Tab-separated table of C-alpha atoms and ligand atoms in Angstrom:
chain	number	residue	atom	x	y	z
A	1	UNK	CA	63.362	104.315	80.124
A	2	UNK	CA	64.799	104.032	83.885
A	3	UNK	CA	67.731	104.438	85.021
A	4	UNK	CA	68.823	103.925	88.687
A	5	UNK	CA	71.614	105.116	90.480
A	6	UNK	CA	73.397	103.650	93.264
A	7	UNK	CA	76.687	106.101	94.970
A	8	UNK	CA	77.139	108.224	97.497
A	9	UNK	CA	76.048	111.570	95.769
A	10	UNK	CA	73.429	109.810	94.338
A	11	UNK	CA	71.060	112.989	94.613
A	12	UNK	CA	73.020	115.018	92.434
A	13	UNK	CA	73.456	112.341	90.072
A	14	UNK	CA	69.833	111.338	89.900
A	15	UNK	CA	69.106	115.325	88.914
A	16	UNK	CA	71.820	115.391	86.140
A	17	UNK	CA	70.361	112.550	84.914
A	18	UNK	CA	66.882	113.230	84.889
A	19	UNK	CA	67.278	116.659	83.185
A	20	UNK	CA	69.350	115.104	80.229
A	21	UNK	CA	66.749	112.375	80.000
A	22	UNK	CA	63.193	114.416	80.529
A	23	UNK	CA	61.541	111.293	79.576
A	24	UNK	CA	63.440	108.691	81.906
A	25	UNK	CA	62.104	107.898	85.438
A	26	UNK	CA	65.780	107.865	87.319
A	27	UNK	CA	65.373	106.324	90.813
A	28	UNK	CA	67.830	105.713	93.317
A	29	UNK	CA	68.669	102.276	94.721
A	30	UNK	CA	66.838	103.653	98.240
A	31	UNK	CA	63.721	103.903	95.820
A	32	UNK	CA	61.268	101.277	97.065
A	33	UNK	CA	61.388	97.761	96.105
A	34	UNK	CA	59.106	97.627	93.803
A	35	UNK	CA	60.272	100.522	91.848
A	36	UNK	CA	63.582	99.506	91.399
A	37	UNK	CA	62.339	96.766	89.195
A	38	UNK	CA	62.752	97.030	85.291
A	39	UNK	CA	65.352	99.270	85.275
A	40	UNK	CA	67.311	99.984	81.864
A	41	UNK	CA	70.448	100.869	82.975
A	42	UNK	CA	71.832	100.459	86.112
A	43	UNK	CA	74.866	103.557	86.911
A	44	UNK	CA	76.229	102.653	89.951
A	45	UNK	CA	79.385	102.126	92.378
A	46	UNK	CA	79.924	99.549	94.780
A	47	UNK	CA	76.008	98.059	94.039
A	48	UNK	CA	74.660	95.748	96.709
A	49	UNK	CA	74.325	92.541	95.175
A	50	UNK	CA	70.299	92.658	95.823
A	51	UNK	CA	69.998	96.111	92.629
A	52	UNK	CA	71.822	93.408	90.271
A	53	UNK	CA	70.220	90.154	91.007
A	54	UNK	CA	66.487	91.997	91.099
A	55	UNK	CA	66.993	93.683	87.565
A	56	UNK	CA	65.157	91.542	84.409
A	57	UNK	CA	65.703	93.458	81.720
A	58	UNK	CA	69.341	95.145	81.600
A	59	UNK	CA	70.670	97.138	78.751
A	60	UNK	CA	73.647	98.152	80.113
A	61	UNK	CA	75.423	98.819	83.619
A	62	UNK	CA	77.475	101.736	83.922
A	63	UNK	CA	80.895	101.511	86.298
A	64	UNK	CA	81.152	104.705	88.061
A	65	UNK	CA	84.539	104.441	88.458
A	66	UNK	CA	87.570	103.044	86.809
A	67	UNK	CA	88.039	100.056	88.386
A	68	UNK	CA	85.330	97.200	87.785
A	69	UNK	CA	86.820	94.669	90.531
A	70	UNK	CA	83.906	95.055	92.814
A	71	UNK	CA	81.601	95.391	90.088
A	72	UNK	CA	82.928	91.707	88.886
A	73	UNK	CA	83.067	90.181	92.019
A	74	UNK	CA	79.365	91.388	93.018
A	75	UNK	CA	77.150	88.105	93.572
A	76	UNK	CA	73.877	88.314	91.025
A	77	UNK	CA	76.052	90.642	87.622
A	78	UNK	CA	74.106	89.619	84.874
A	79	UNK	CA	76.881	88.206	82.738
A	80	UNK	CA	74.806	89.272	79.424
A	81	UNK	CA	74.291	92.564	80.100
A	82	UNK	CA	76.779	94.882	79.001
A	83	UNK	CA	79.256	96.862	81.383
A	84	UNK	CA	81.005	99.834	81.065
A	85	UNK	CA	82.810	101.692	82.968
A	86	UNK	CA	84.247	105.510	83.310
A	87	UNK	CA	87.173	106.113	81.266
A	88	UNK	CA	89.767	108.939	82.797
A	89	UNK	CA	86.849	111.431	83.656
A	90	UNK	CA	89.136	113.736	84.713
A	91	UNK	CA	91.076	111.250	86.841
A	92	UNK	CA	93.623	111.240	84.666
A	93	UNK	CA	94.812	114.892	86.018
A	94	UNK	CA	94.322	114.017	89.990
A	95	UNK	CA	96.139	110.986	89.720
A	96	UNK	CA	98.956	112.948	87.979
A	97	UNK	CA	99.483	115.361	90.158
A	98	UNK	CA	99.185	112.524	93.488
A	99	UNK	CA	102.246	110.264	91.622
A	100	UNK	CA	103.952	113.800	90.899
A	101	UNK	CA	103.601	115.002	94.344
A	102	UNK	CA	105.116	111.542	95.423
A	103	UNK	CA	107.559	111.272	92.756
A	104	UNK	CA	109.084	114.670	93.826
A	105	UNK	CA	108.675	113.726	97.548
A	106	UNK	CA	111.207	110.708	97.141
A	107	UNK	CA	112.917	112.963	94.426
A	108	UNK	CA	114.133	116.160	96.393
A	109	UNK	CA	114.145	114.000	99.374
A	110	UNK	CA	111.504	115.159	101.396
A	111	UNK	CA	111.227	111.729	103.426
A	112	UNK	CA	114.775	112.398	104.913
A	113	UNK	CA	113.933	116.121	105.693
A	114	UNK	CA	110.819	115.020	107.629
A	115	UNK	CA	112.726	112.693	109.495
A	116	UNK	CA	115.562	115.199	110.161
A	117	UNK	CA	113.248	117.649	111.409
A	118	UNK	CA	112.608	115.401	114.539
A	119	UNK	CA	116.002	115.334	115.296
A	120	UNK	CA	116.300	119.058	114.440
A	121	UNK	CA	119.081	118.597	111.940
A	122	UNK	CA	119.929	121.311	109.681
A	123	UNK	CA	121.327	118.916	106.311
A	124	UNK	CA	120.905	120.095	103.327
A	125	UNK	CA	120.869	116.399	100.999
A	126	UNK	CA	122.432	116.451	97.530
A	127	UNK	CA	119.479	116.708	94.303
A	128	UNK	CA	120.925	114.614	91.627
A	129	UNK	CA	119.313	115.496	87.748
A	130	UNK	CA	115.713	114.266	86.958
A	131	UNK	CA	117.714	111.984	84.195
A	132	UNK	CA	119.104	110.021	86.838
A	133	UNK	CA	115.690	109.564	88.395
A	134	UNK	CA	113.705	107.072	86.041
A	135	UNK	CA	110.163	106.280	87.218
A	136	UNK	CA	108.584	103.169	86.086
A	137	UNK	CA	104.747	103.301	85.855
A	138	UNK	CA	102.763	99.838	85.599
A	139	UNK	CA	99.614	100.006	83.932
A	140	UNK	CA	99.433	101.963	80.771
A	141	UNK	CA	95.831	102.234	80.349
A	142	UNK	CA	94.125	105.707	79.996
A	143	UNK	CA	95.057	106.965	83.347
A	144	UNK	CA	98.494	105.487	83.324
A	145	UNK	CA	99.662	106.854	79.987
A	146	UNK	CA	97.944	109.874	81.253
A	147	UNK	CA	100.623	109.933	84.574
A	148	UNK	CA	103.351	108.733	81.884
A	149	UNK	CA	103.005	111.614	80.186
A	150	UNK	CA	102.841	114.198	82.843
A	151	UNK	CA	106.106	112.661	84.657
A	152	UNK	CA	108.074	112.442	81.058
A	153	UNK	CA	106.864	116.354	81.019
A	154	UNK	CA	108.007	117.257	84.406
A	155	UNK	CA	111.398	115.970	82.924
A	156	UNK	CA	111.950	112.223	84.736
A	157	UNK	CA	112.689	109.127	82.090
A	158	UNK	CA	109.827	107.051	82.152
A	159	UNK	CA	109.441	103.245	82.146
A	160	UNK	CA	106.142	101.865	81.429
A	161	UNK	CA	104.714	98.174	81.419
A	162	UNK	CA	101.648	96.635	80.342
A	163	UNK	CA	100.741	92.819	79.439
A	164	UNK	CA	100.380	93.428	76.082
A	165	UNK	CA	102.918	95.569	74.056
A	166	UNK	CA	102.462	99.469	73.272
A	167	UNK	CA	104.049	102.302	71.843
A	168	UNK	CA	104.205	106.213	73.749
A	169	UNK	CA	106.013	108.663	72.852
A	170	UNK	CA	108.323	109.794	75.352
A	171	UNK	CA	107.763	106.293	77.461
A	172	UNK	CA	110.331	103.642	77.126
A	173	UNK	CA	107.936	100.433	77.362
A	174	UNK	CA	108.093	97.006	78.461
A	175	UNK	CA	105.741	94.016	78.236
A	176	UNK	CA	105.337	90.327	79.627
A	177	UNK	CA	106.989	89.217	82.964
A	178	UNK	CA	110.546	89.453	81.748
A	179	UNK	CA	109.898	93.040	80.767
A	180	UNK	CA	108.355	93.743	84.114
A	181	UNK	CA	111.846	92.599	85.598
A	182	UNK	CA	113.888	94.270	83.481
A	183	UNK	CA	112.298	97.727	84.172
A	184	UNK	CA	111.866	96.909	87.991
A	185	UNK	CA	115.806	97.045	87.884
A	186	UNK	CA	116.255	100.207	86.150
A	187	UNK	CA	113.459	102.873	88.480
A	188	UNK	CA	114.521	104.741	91.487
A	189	UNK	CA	110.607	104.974	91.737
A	190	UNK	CA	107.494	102.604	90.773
A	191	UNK	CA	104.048	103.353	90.524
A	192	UNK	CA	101.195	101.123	90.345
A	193	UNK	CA	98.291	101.870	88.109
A	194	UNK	CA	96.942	98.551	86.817
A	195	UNK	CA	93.554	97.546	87.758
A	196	UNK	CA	92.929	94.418	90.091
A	197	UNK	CA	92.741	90.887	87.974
A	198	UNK	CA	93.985	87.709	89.007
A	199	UNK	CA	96.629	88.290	86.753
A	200	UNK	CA	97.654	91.489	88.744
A	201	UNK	CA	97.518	89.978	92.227
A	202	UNK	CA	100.427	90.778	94.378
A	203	UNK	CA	102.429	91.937	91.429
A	204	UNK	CA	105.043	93.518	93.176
A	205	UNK	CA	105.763	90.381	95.508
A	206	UNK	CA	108.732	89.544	97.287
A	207	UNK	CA	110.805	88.478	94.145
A	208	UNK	CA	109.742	91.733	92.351
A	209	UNK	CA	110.070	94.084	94.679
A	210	UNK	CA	113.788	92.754	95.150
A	211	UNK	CA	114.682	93.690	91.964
A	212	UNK	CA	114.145	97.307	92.467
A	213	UNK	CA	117.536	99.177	93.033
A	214	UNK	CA	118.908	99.699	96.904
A	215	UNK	CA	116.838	102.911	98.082
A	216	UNK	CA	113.895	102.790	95.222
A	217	UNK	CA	110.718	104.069	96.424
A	218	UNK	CA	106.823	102.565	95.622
A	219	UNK	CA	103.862	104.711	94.855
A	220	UNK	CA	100.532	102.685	94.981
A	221	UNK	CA	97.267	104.877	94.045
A	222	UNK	CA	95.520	101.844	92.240
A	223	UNK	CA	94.128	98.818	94.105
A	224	UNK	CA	95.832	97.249	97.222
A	225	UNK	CA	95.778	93.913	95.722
A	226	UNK	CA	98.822	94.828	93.610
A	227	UNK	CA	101.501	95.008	96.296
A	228	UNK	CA	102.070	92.141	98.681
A	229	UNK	CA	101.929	94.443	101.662
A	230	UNK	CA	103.977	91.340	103.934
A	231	UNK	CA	106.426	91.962	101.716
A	232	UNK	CA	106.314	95.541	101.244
A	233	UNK	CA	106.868	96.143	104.776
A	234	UNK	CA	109.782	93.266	105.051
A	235	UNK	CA	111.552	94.905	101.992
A	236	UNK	CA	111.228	98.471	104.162
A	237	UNK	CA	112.575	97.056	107.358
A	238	UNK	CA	112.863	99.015	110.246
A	239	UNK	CA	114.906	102.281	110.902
A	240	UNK	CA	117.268	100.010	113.230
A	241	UNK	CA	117.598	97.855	110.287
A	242	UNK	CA	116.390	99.655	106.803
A	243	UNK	CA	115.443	97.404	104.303
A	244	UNK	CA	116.258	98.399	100.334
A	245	UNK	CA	113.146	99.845	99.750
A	246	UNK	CA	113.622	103.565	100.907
A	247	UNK	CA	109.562	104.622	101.299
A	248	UNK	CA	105.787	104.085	100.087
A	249	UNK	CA	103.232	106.309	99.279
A	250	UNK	CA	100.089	104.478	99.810
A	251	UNK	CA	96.349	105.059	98.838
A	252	UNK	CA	95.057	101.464	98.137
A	253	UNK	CA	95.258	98.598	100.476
A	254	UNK	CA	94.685	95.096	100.646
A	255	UNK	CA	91.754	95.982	103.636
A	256	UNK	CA	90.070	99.152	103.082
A	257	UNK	CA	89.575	101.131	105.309
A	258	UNK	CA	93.235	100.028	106.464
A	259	UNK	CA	92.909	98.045	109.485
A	260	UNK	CA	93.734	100.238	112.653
A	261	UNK	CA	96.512	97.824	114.102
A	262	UNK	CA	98.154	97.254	111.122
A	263	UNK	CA	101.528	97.644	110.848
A	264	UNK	CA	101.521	99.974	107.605
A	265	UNK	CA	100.235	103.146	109.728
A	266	UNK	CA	103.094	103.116	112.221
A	267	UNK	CA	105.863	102.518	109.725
A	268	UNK	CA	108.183	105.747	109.796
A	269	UNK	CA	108.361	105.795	105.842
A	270	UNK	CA	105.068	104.955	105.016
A	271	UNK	CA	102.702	107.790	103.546
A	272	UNK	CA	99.383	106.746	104.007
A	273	UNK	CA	96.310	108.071	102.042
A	274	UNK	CA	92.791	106.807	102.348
A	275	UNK	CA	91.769	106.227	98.315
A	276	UNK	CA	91.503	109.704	98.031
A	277	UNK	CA	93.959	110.252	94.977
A	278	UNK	CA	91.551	110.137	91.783
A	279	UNK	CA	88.226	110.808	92.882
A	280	UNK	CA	85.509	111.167	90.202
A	281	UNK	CA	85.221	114.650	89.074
A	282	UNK	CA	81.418	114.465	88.937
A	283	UNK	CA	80.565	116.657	86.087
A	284	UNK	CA	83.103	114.601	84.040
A	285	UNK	CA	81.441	111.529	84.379
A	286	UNK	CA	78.224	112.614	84.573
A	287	UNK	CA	78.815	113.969	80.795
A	288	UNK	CA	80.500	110.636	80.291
A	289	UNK	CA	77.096	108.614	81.713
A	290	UNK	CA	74.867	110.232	79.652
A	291	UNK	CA	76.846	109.943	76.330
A	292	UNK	CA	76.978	105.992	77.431
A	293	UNK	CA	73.011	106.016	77.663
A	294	UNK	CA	72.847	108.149	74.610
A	295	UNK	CA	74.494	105.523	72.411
A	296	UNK	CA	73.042	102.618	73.487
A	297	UNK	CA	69.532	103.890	72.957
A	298	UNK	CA	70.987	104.605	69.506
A	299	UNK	CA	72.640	101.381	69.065
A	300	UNK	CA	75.690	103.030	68.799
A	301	UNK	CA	79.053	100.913	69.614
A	302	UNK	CA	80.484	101.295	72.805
A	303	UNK	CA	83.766	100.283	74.783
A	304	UNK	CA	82.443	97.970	77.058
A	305	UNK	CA	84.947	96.086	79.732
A	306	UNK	CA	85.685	92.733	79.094
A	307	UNK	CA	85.002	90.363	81.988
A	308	UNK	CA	87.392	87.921	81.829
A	309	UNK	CA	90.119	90.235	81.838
A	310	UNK	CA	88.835	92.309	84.196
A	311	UNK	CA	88.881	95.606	82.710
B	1	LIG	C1	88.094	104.018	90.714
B	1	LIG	C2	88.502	104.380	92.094
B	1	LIG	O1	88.210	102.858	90.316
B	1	LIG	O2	88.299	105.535	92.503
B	1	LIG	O3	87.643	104.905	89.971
B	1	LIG	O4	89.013	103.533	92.838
């Protein structure tokens, strides 16, 4: 069997690897040419396009992350072959606490305190109860029920929506586009966890994001292709002229890494964070890679993503 890898720690990956699989030969991409060829299963993130379109004999490709966009859009996938893809490996737990920290940031109003400070204002601002603070959460997949569940435990009502209808306990949950608009109206704070598909482009556009309440804030640690970031910025306005969107906390952007001119870094209530909010716990999803291997060798089912969706 072979089995190349192709990420950043790729070293430490290759090792893991090789020692569950004694009998593997597991190469990196930077392996030569010629060894890279015949590979069984391809574990990678953010592959060149040259590792896909040089492999013959694919059993499956493994998504080192939770997002397949770039996996999709990568000239030379072999649309046969099956793909799966990490499934929470632990990022479940980061991305909680980076949508808590931001919830509570809005929450006990730690955006007016920071800009108080520069003024050297002493004002303390009024907390009003977590029940009058709903937080919708868009994308209810493992990570977003995940962040559901942790905000509905930290005591905040929680909206969630997803295409197709689901049930959590503890989440009040919407479906479809009129659902999307009828919990946009309700949250003082949305967060955006749905992976990037056609269908999710620029979900919270201008018409969307106008249905959030006067002084709702967005959170955004999935893929910048959710949030019309035009729009964002017009619904934010200036501090001469504040828009109705109070503040964005930001991890994912349309341009990555976020352009240096762009307007986003030099807005006063913008937080900006550079994809850093659910990184793969690697022991996690190393356990998770080999378990993948492990049942396709033994023919076992497995979730695989489905293409045309996108996830
Ligand atoms: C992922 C990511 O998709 O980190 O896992 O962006």
């Amino acid at each position: 069997m072979k089995i190349i890898v192709h990420i950043d720690e790729a070293d430490q990956w290759q090792e893991a690897l090789a020692e569950a699989f004694p009998d593997a030969q597991v190469l990196t991409s930077s392996a030569p040419a010629e060894e890279r060829q015949n590979a069984d299963y391809l574990a990678v993130w953010k592959a060149p396009a040259h590792l896909l379109e040089e492999q013959t004999r694919l059993k499956g490709i493994i998504n080192l992350g939770a997002g397949v966009d770039h996996l999709l859009r990568t000239p030379g996938l072999p649309r046969q072959v099956p793909i799966v893809k990490l499934r929470d490996a632990g990022m479940g737990e980061l991305m909680a606490d980076y949508v808590l920290y931001g919830v509570l940031h809005f929450y006990r109003s730690m955006d007016c305190y920071a800009a108080q400070q520069q003024r050297a204002t002493w004002q303390p601002q009024d907390v009003v109860a977590k029940s009058q603070w709903p937080v919708g959460v868009l994308g209810l997949g493992a990570i977003g029920r995940y962040v559901a569940n942790v905000l509905h435990q930290a005591g905040f009502p929680v909206l969630g929506w997803s295409r197709s209808p689901k049930q959590i306990t503890g989440v009040r949950c919407y479906h479809g586009d009129d659902g999307l608009g009828e919990l946009l109206g309700q949250v003082q704070t949305v967060v955006t966890i749905l992976p990037d598909t056609a269908a999710t482009q620029h979900i919270l556009d201008a018409r969307r994001l106008a249905k959030l309440p006067e002084g709702a804030s967005v959170i955004n640690p999935g893929r910048g292709s959710l949030i019309d970031e035009q729009a964002l910025l017009e619904a934010l306005g200036s501090d001469s002229q504040p828009g109705h969107i109070r503040g964005a906390l930001l991890d994912v952007f349309e341009e990555e890494p976020l352009p240096d001119n762009h307007p986003l870094w030099q807005h006063p209530r913008v937080l900006i964070t550079p994809h850093m909010a659910a990184p793969t716990p690697l022991s996690d999803a190393i356990d998770q890679v080999i378990a993948y291997i492990k049942a396709f060798e033994a023919g076992d089912s497995v979730t695989t993503i489905d293409p045309e969706a996108g996830y």
